[in-house]
Amino acid sequence: MLSPLRHTSRPVALVIGTGFGGLAAAIRLSLKGYDVQVYEKLDGPGGRAYVHQQDGFTFDMGPTIITAPFLLRELWTLCGRNFDQDVNLIAMDPFYRIRFDDGSHFDYNGDPYHMRAEVMRHCPSDLDGYERFLKVCERCKVLGFEGMGDQPFDSVTHLARAIPDFMRMGAWRTIYNQVARHFKSDKLRIVMSFHSLLIGGNPFSVTAAYALVNALERTWGVHSPMGGTGAIVKGLVGLLDGLGVPIHYNAPVVKIVVEDRQARGIQLADGRFIAADIVVSNGDTAWTYRHLVDESQRKHWTNSRIERGRYSMGLFVWYFGTRRQYPHVPHHMLVLGPRYRELLNDIFKRHVLAKDFSLYLHRPTATDASLAPAGCDTFYALAPVPHLDSGTDWSTQAEPMRQAVARRLSQTVLPGLEDNLQTSKVITPQTFHDRLWSYKGAGFGQEPLLLQSAWFRPHNRSEDIQGLYMVGAGTHPGAGVPGVLMSAKALEKVVPHVHA
């Protein structure tokens, strides 16, 4: 039996990964009395929210949409600190501009009068449906987000108690079907259903319970921090510094050591064994089970079960800086292609890399000019693409796709782009697989289908291994910054109590 050499009387908790979920979990565990250490594969914090600096431009590599900021403020308050002294959040208006293939657009924000006017502008007969839809979204927020988000769902009893609320949310429907019940306009159906893509789900497959995202944004707004999302990561690391919690960088965890179905610690790539009382993985959940835990120790999460899961799309992301500015482009913008349902079928069901695409265009310098050299703009253009089951050879396809994205943007919202490029960087699903250890290169873990949500999603407390816990996008409640922060709250309810 492996036995730790203890330097503390407190139980030891090891956290794998420094994404939002891992950093939040480390804070909460430290405050509960654990001796916490954090191990990170990369050379800096953030995981999918890593920050990349290139040629004077600052690129947030991952999440850029901050909603439900009270979940962040709560962490600062728990540490006796003031969030607003460390992070300056700016409210977005619009939240997003959705540009359709015909050049028309919908500016989406939290102002009820503006939103009604935008609905009227596109389809006056859909206004009553819009009002009904808002009530559906609010019900989903109260029942799904507020009622279930931080509950651990690790027993059938939790599921049984939640079934009536799932029924009240119409969770058996897809989000697109729920939207289509209230809107006749094809454009408005897109505007009101695309949100599930922000958490890795096909609107034509994801449970309608995720209408709650619409209400989250309307209630708490959409924000961006000055300095980029990395400013929040830096702030969370600062909280851990204040708690005396060390983060070990360039320290990939290659194995969770298990004896008698009990997590005993971790093994690093350099061969070191670090003993622990509990292990918390903020790594991709499917990757954690498939690659870090011996299959002989897994009765529930067998390799075949992991492989049968349905996973979110992959992400093609082109980060670029321009030597000129584009002041007419807002902070968040969707540049839609000619197809919606058919493109999503190609991505999620057929696993085919199509010639056309839709883009999420992020221009953080619309809010914070310091993220680019003077007179320049920082961007990223994100295209949902199939995960690695497509068989796409990204070593040969990345550059042709980047060129196609550049042409599309030049023809639509960034005229002269190709002549004004200053710097460029591309990541693909292969990057997610190789650098972030994301199973199948999927951007968000399992797709948030009804039968892959709540109790049906990988649990915060491992079904297989005592003393092993999960936080982050791949576990309950799911992807998105609010989801991964709430997974750390759910963790608190299932880890052993520390006795004084």
XYZ file of C-alpha atoms in Angstrom:
500
model
C 0.000 0.000 0.000
C 1.235 3.480 -0.831
C 1.353 5.637 2.256
C 1.962 9.385 2.235
C 4.618 11.109 4.260
C 2.487 13.728 5.974
C 3.709 17.236 6.662
C 0.309 18.427 7.889
C -2.444 17.211 10.168
C -5.055 18.397 7.685
C -6.416 16.061 4.994
C -4.697 16.585 1.646
C -6.699 17.496 -1.478
C -4.994 17.492 -4.870
C -6.678 19.424 -7.678
C -5.809 18.553 -11.266
C -6.111 21.558 -13.593
C -6.477 25.336 -13.276
C -9.580 26.039 -15.320
C -12.335 28.066 -13.652
C -13.708 24.901 -12.039
C -10.373 23.786 -10.637
C -9.460 27.202 -9.245
C -12.913 27.583 -7.641
C -12.716 24.059 -6.208
C -9.264 24.719 -4.741
C -10.546 27.881 -3.045
C -13.592 26.149 -1.578
C -11.639 23.096 -0.393
C -9.010 25.257 1.280
C -11.704 27.187 3.115
C -13.244 23.871 4.216
C -9.986 22.964 5.937
C -8.157 20.863 3.355
C -4.448 21.184 2.648
C -4.770 21.882 -1.092
C -2.237 21.630 -3.883
C -2.978 22.269 -7.556
C -1.204 20.611 -10.502
C -1.366 22.111 -13.982
C -0.141 20.606 -17.263
C 0.468 23.992 -18.930
C 3.012 26.685 -18.076
C 0.328 29.042 -16.751
C -3.176 29.020 -15.281
C -6.584 28.987 -16.952
C -6.866 25.679 -18.793
C -9.253 26.482 -21.624
C -9.163 30.074 -20.347
C -5.386 30.304 -20.853
C -4.097 33.674 -22.088
C -1.732 33.857 -25.056
C 0.444 36.904 -25.791
C 1.737 37.402 -29.324
C 3.291 40.433 -31.056
C 1.770 42.831 -28.534
C -1.730 41.331 -28.804
C -3.512 39.586 -25.908
C -5.710 36.622 -26.800
C -8.121 34.973 -24.385
C -7.920 31.402 -25.628
C -11.281 30.253 -24.315
C -14.397 31.620 -22.567
C -15.151 35.269 -23.252
C -18.789 35.580 -22.125
C -19.265 36.225 -18.410
C -22.767 35.982 -16.996
C -24.047 35.291 -13.451
C -21.060 37.228 -12.028
C -22.429 36.729 -8.501
C -20.810 33.273 -8.618
C -17.411 34.961 -8.916
C -18.196 37.612 -6.313
C -19.130 34.825 -3.904
C -15.610 33.364 -4.104
C -14.037 36.729 -3.321
C -16.445 37.254 -0.400
C -15.618 33.817 1.015
C -11.959 34.881 1.023
C -12.729 38.207 2.700
C -11.843 40.130 -0.457
C -13.647 42.620 -2.709
C -14.120 41.341 -6.259
C -14.451 44.853 -7.688
C -11.023 45.836 -6.378
C -9.437 43.022 -8.396
C -11.637 42.761 -11.499
C -13.433 45.477 -13.456
C -16.436 43.953 -15.229
C -18.012 45.932 -18.070
C -21.633 45.260 -19.071
C -22.027 44.495 -22.784
C -24.601 46.221 -25.004
C -25.455 44.535 -27.219
C -24.775 41.146 -25.676
C -24.376 39.910 -29.260
C -25.059 41.079 -32.762
C -26.414 38.218 -34.860
C -25.665 38.870 -38.530
C -27.603 36.736 -40.989
C -26.266 35.567 -44.316
C -28.380 38.161 -46.169
C -26.661 41.012 -44.286
C -29.522 41.809 -41.909
C -28.889 41.620 -38.171
C -30.471 41.372 -34.725
C -28.899 43.227 -31.796
C -29.551 41.097 -28.715
C -29.393 42.635 -25.240
C -31.128 42.716 -21.853
C -33.321 45.790 -22.436
C -36.930 44.516 -22.679
C -38.046 47.517 -24.762
C -35.177 47.154 -27.220
C -35.742 43.397 -27.515
C -39.439 43.837 -28.233
C -38.573 46.425 -30.880
C -36.068 44.045 -32.501
C -38.652 41.242 -32.545
C -41.200 43.624 -34.056
C -38.692 44.747 -36.669
C -38.178 41.178 -37.843
C -41.653 39.674 -37.375
C -44.404 41.692 -35.637
C -46.674 38.653 -35.354
C -44.089 36.913 -33.152
C -44.254 39.470 -30.320
C -46.851 37.553 -28.305
C -44.809 34.382 -28.741
C -41.739 36.219 -27.499
C -43.544 37.215 -24.311
C -44.602 33.610 -23.726
C -41.088 32.384 -24.394
C -39.656 34.746 -21.769
C -41.872 33.081 -19.168
C -40.615 29.655 -20.239
C -37.000 30.819 -19.904
C -37.638 32.292 -16.463
C -39.250 29.056 -15.282
C -36.232 27.092 -16.510
C -33.862 29.477 -14.736
C -35.690 29.133 -11.411
C -36.154 25.364 -11.596
C -33.009 24.354 -13.495
C -30.292 26.848 -12.602
C -31.326 28.026 -9.143
C -32.922 24.738 -8.086
C -30.528 22.160 -9.536
C -27.260 23.814 -10.595
C -25.304 23.321 -7.363
C -26.979 20.045 -6.334
C -24.629 17.081 -6.791
C -27.113 14.615 -8.398
C -25.110 11.577 -7.335
C -28.001 9.363 -6.260
C -31.230 8.155 -7.846
C -33.041 9.967 -5.038
C -31.747 13.305 -6.375
C -33.052 12.370 -9.815
C -36.468 11.280 -8.513
C -36.931 14.555 -6.658
C -36.032 16.542 -9.791
C -38.299 14.745 -12.281
C -41.366 16.959 -11.607
C -39.290 20.073 -12.250
C -37.870 18.573 -15.457
C -41.468 18.037 -16.568
C -42.388 21.652 -15.712
C -39.462 22.826 -17.844
C -40.589 20.731 -20.830
C -37.146 19.103 -20.709
C -38.200 16.282 -23.053
C -38.367 18.812 -25.900
C -35.303 20.160 -27.669
C -34.486 23.834 -27.249
C -35.217 24.445 -30.931
C -38.619 22.748 -30.678
C -39.429 24.838 -27.634
C -38.469 28.021 -29.506
C -40.433 26.958 -32.611
C -43.590 26.648 -30.482
C -43.426 30.414 -29.902
C -41.869 31.880 -33.068
C -42.795 31.581 -36.759
C -39.853 33.586 -38.128
C -36.866 31.426 -39.083
C -34.513 34.251 -38.114
C -36.040 34.656 -34.678
C -35.921 30.904 -34.168
C -32.161 31.112 -34.697
C -31.789 34.152 -32.416
C -33.621 32.433 -29.565
C -32.070 28.965 -29.919
C -28.353 29.447 -30.646
C -27.393 29.804 -26.960
C -26.978 26.057 -26.453
C -23.986 26.207 -28.817
C -22.210 28.314 -26.174
C -22.212 25.235 -23.912
C -21.463 22.682 -26.630
C -24.949 21.580 -27.643
C -26.881 21.269 -30.895
C -30.121 23.290 -30.522
C -31.912 20.499 -32.395
C -30.845 17.899 -29.800
C -30.224 19.668 -26.479
C -32.903 19.589 -23.800
C -35.189 22.633 -23.648
C -34.198 23.077 -19.997
C -31.278 25.117 -21.354
C -33.696 27.910 -22.210
C -32.433 29.001 -18.797
C -29.345 30.519 -20.484
C -31.582 33.163 -22.068
C -32.935 34.091 -18.621
C -29.477 34.085 -17.023
C -28.324 36.701 -19.494
C -31.462 38.785 -19.112
C -31.272 38.681 -15.300
C -27.550 39.260 -14.715
C -26.363 40.574 -18.061
C -23.367 39.667 -20.207
C -20.041 41.111 -19.113
C -16.437 41.378 -20.131
C -13.567 42.068 -17.725
C -11.056 44.779 -18.468
C -7.819 43.001 -19.276
C -9.772 40.108 -20.797
C -11.007 36.905 -19.204
C -7.443 36.312 -18.054
C -7.995 39.083 -15.494
C -10.474 36.809 -13.708
C -8.053 33.874 -13.844
C -5.340 36.126 -12.399
C -7.734 37.209 -9.658
C -8.623 33.606 -8.747
C -4.924 32.716 -8.591
C -4.475 35.709 -6.288
C -7.150 34.328 -3.958
C -5.275 31.013 -3.808
C -2.017 32.855 -3.108
C -3.753 34.539 -0.185
C -4.876 31.158 1.114
C -1.373 29.713 0.789
C -2.402 27.202 -1.877
C 0.452 26.405 -4.292
C -0.021 25.819 -8.019
C 2.545 23.575 -9.708
C 2.896 24.390 -13.426
C 4.420 22.213 -16.152
C 3.272 19.280 -14.029
C 1.089 16.953 -16.145
C -0.789 14.322 -14.147
C -0.555 11.015 -16.025
C -2.237 8.730 -13.494
C -4.637 8.830 -10.567
C -3.284 6.165 -8.243
C -6.035 3.896 -6.923
C -5.833 1.095 -4.366
C -8.837 -0.964 -3.298
C -11.104 1.419 -5.241
C -9.792 4.373 -3.227
C -7.898 7.330 -4.733
C -4.519 7.513 -3.000
C -2.880 10.306 -4.975
C -1.482 11.196 -8.382
C 1.519 10.334 -10.511
C 3.183 13.095 -12.514
C 4.802 12.748 -15.934
C 8.239 12.883 -14.299
C 7.374 9.806 -12.228
C 6.741 11.496 -8.886
C 3.921 10.183 -6.707
C 1.995 12.766 -4.656
C -0.180 11.261 -1.930
C -3.612 12.585 -1.064
C -6.799 11.930 0.877
C -8.925 13.129 -2.030
C -8.262 13.931 -5.697
C -10.339 16.444 -7.669
C -10.064 16.461 -11.456
C -10.797 19.638 -13.374
C -9.466 17.893 -16.451
C -11.807 16.711 -19.176
C -13.950 14.100 -17.400
C -13.941 11.529 -20.206
C -10.160 11.901 -20.573
C -9.723 11.604 -16.802
C -11.492 8.252 -16.668
C -10.186 6.927 -19.997
C -6.529 7.867 -19.553
C -5.809 8.576 -15.879
C -7.661 5.718 -14.138
C -6.898 2.074 -14.919
C -9.912 0.400 -16.520
C -9.663 -2.419 -13.982
C -10.751 0.149 -11.374
C -13.765 1.348 -13.359
C -17.016 -0.643 -13.290
C -19.264 2.260 -14.286
C -17.098 4.410 -16.568
C -15.753 1.599 -18.710
C -13.960 2.422 -21.949
C -16.953 1.274 -23.976
C -19.341 3.476 -21.966
C -17.081 6.483 -22.457
C -16.856 5.813 -26.199
C -20.660 5.471 -26.518
C -21.215 8.962 -25.127
C -22.231 11.793 -27.427
C -19.747 14.619 -27.298
C -19.907 18.314 -28.070
C -18.580 19.804 -31.270
C -14.967 20.670 -31.852
C -13.770 24.239 -32.214
C -11.703 25.844 -34.948
C -10.437 29.151 -33.581
C -8.408 31.702 -35.468
C -6.789 34.376 -33.283
C -5.606 37.402 -35.214
C -4.612 41.006 -34.828
C -5.072 43.775 -37.362
C -2.990 46.880 -37.953
C -6.185 48.909 -38.318
C -9.375 49.119 -36.251
C -12.961 48.114 -37.105
C -15.046 50.338 -34.814
C -18.380 49.217 -36.308
C -17.858 45.636 -35.050
C -19.201 45.027 -31.503
C -17.491 42.981 -28.802
C -19.519 39.811 -29.522
C -20.887 39.021 -32.969
C -22.268 35.994 -34.770
C -21.583 35.906 -38.497
C -23.958 33.236 -39.768
C -23.525 31.236 -42.937
C -26.263 30.175 -45.366
C -27.314 27.040 -43.431
C -28.425 26.450 -39.838
C -30.042 23.044 -39.255
C -28.136 21.408 -42.111
C -24.757 22.732 -40.918
C -25.457 21.561 -37.374
C -26.338 18.119 -38.724
C -22.980 18.012 -40.501
C -21.185 18.988 -37.289
C -22.981 16.937 -34.646
C -24.506 13.966 -36.447
C -22.684 13.320 -39.714
C -19.287 14.450 -38.324
C -18.383 16.012 -41.657
C -16.277 19.143 -42.087
C -18.481 21.231 -44.369
C -17.289 23.876 -46.810
C -19.558 26.503 -45.260
C -19.480 27.626 -41.616
C -20.880 30.096 -39.115
C -18.621 32.178 -36.902
C -18.555 33.674 -33.444
C -16.430 36.814 -33.865
C -14.849 38.187 -30.702
C -13.442 41.732 -30.733
C -12.367 42.484 -27.139
C -10.724 45.761 -28.157
C -14.242 47.116 -28.632
C -14.201 47.320 -24.825
C -10.520 47.335 -23.849
C -8.004 48.948 -26.223
C -5.091 47.733 -24.075
C -5.465 44.219 -25.544
C -3.816 45.366 -28.800
C -1.083 47.822 -29.812
C -2.236 51.399 -30.418
C -4.443 51.727 -33.507
C -4.894 47.942 -33.793
C -7.650 45.424 -33.025
C -7.590 41.989 -31.390
C -9.985 39.308 -32.670
C -10.796 35.687 -32.665
C -13.132 33.924 -35.066
C -14.537 30.642 -33.775
C -16.234 28.111 -36.058
C -18.024 25.075 -34.587
C -16.706 22.008 -36.427
C -16.981 18.236 -35.893
C -14.872 16.677 -33.171
C -12.137 14.236 -34.127
C -14.536 11.450 -35.108
C -14.697 13.330 -38.420
C -11.242 11.992 -39.262
C -10.186 15.482 -40.395
C -6.429 15.859 -40.769
C -6.079 19.279 -39.213
C -2.377 19.423 -40.042
C -3.423 19.900 -43.681
C -6.898 21.420 -43.262
C -6.219 24.190 -40.735
C -4.613 26.664 -43.125
C -7.184 26.244 -45.948
C -9.939 26.779 -43.390
C -8.205 29.837 -41.956
C -8.000 31.293 -45.446
C -11.685 30.563 -46.037
C -12.617 32.262 -42.761
C -10.467 35.280 -43.692
C -12.183 35.559 -47.083
C -15.615 35.312 -45.503
C -14.844 38.023 -42.956
C -13.297 40.266 -45.624
C -16.464 39.938 -47.714
C -18.798 40.684 -44.797
C -17.792 42.612 -41.666
C -14.005 43.132 -41.867
C -13.277 44.694 -45.271
C -9.614 44.634 -46.204
C -8.829 42.106 -43.489
C -6.330 40.090 -45.505
C -4.298 43.207 -46.277
C -4.276 44.339 -42.640
C -3.259 41.208 -40.751
C -0.552 41.810 -38.163
C -0.450 38.471 -36.317
C -2.170 35.090 -36.512
C -2.587 31.855 -34.539
C -4.889 28.859 -35.083
C -6.133 26.084 -32.792
C -8.228 23.104 -33.878
C -9.897 20.072 -32.287
C -6.503 18.386 -32.562
C -5.082 21.151 -30.346
C -7.798 20.513 -27.790
C -6.875 16.813 -27.822
C -3.096 17.227 -27.706
C -2.676 20.344 -25.545
C -5.766 20.291 -23.305
C -6.293 16.503 -23.186
C -9.890 16.820 -24.342
C -11.470 13.509 -25.356
C -12.145 13.399 -29.121
C -10.961 17.028 -29.206
C -14.464 18.084 -28.123
C -14.672 21.638 -26.846
C -17.172 21.115 -23.998
C -17.166 17.457 -22.919
C -20.379 15.483 -23.334
C -23.153 17.227 -25.252
C -25.855 18.505 -22.828
C -28.622 16.165 -23.985
C -31.418 15.262 -21.565
C -29.904 11.825 -20.949
C -26.462 13.373 -20.476
C -27.561 15.997 -17.944
C -27.968 16.090 -14.139
C -27.913 12.491 -12.769
C -27.106 11.137 -16.244
C -23.953 13.276 -16.528
C -20.667 12.124 -14.940
C -21.140 12.775 -11.228
C -19.215 15.248 -9.107
C -18.418 12.330 -6.792
C -16.986 9.462 -8.816
C -19.285 6.508 -9.318
C -16.255 4.211 -9.383
C -13.522 5.499 -7.080
C -13.804 6.568 -3.443
C -12.081 9.874 -2.848
C -12.176 10.942 -6.531
C -14.221 13.991 -7.531
C -14.950 15.949 -10.706
C -15.432 19.632 -11.475
C -15.593 21.498 -14.777
C -17.454 21.276 -18.067
C -17.546 17.485 -18.269
C -19.408 16.921 -15.025
C -22.672 18.278 -13.530
C -24.067 20.844 -14.207
C -22.084 21.303 -17.439
C -20.145 23.747 -19.577
C -20.028 27.536 -19.520
C -18.474 29.702 -16.817
C -21.571 29.592 -14.540
C -21.756 25.805 -14.924
C -18.133 25.100 -14.019
C -18.278 27.508 -11.054
C -21.419 25.764 -9.806
C -19.730 22.384 -10.150
C -17.322 23.568 -7.450
C -20.307 24.428 -5.236
C -21.776 20.964 -5.845
C -18.391 19.498 -4.906
C -18.654 21.079 -1.455
C -21.773 19.015 -0.769
C -20.110 15.649 -1.446
C -16.520 15.893 -0.160
C -15.904 14.572 3.369
C -16.294 17.049 6.206
C -13.017 18.150 7.771
C -13.064 17.782 11.560
C -11.306 20.454 13.519
